[in-house]
XYZ file of C-alpha atoms in Angstrom:
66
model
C 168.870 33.291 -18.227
C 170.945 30.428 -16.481
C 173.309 31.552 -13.665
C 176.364 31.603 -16.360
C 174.123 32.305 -19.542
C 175.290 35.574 -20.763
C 172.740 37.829 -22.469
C 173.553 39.314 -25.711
C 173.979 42.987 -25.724
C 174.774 44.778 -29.309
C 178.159 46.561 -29.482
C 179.176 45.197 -25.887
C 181.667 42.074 -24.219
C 179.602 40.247 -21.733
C 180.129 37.932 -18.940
C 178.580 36.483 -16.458
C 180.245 35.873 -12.730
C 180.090 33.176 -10.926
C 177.462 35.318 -7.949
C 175.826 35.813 -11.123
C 176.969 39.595 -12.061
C 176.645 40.499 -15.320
C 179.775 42.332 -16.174
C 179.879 44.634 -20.213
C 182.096 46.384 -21.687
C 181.890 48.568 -24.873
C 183.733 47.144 -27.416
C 185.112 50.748 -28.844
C 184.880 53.188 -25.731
C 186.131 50.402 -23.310
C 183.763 52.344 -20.682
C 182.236 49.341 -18.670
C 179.330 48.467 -16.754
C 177.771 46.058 -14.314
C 174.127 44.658 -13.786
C 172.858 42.404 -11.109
C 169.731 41.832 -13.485
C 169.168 40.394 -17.501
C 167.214 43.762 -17.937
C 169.461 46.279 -15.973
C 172.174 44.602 -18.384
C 169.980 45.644 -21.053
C 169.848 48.615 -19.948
C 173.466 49.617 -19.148
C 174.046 48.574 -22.907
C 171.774 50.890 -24.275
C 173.676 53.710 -21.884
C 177.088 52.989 -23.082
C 175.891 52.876 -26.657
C 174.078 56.160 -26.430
C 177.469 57.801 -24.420
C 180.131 56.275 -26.864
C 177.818 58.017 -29.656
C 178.514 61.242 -27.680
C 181.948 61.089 -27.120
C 182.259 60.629 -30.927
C 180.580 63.297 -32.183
C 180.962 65.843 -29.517
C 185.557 66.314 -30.428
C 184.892 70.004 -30.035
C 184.458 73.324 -27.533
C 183.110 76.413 -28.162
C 186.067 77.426 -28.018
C 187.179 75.875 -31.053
C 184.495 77.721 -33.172
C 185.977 80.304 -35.462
């Protein structure tokens, strides 16, 4: 990866500073990230993927249950 090269990370915005931070953001839960490394980008991705999954699915308590 170049200095401003950004790698591609399914379901997230990415960009590349100019120090060479790698800066993503989810594109549906908005939570963002930032890597100094192509792999910790990686990474990070995979981490908000997995939490915006949760935050979907999870739109109950126990108290809610009947």
């Amino acid at each position: 990866m170049s200095l401003h090269d950004a790698p591609e990370i399914p379901e997230c915005h990415v960009s590349v500073d100019d120090d060479g931070t790698i800066r993503l953001r989810h594109k549906v839960s908005g939570d963002p990230a930032v890597a100094t490394t192509e792999r910790e980008a990686v990474e990070l991705g995979m981490l908000l993927r997995v939490a915006a999954v949760y935050q979907r699915e999870l739109l109950f308590t126990a108290d809610d249950m009947p």
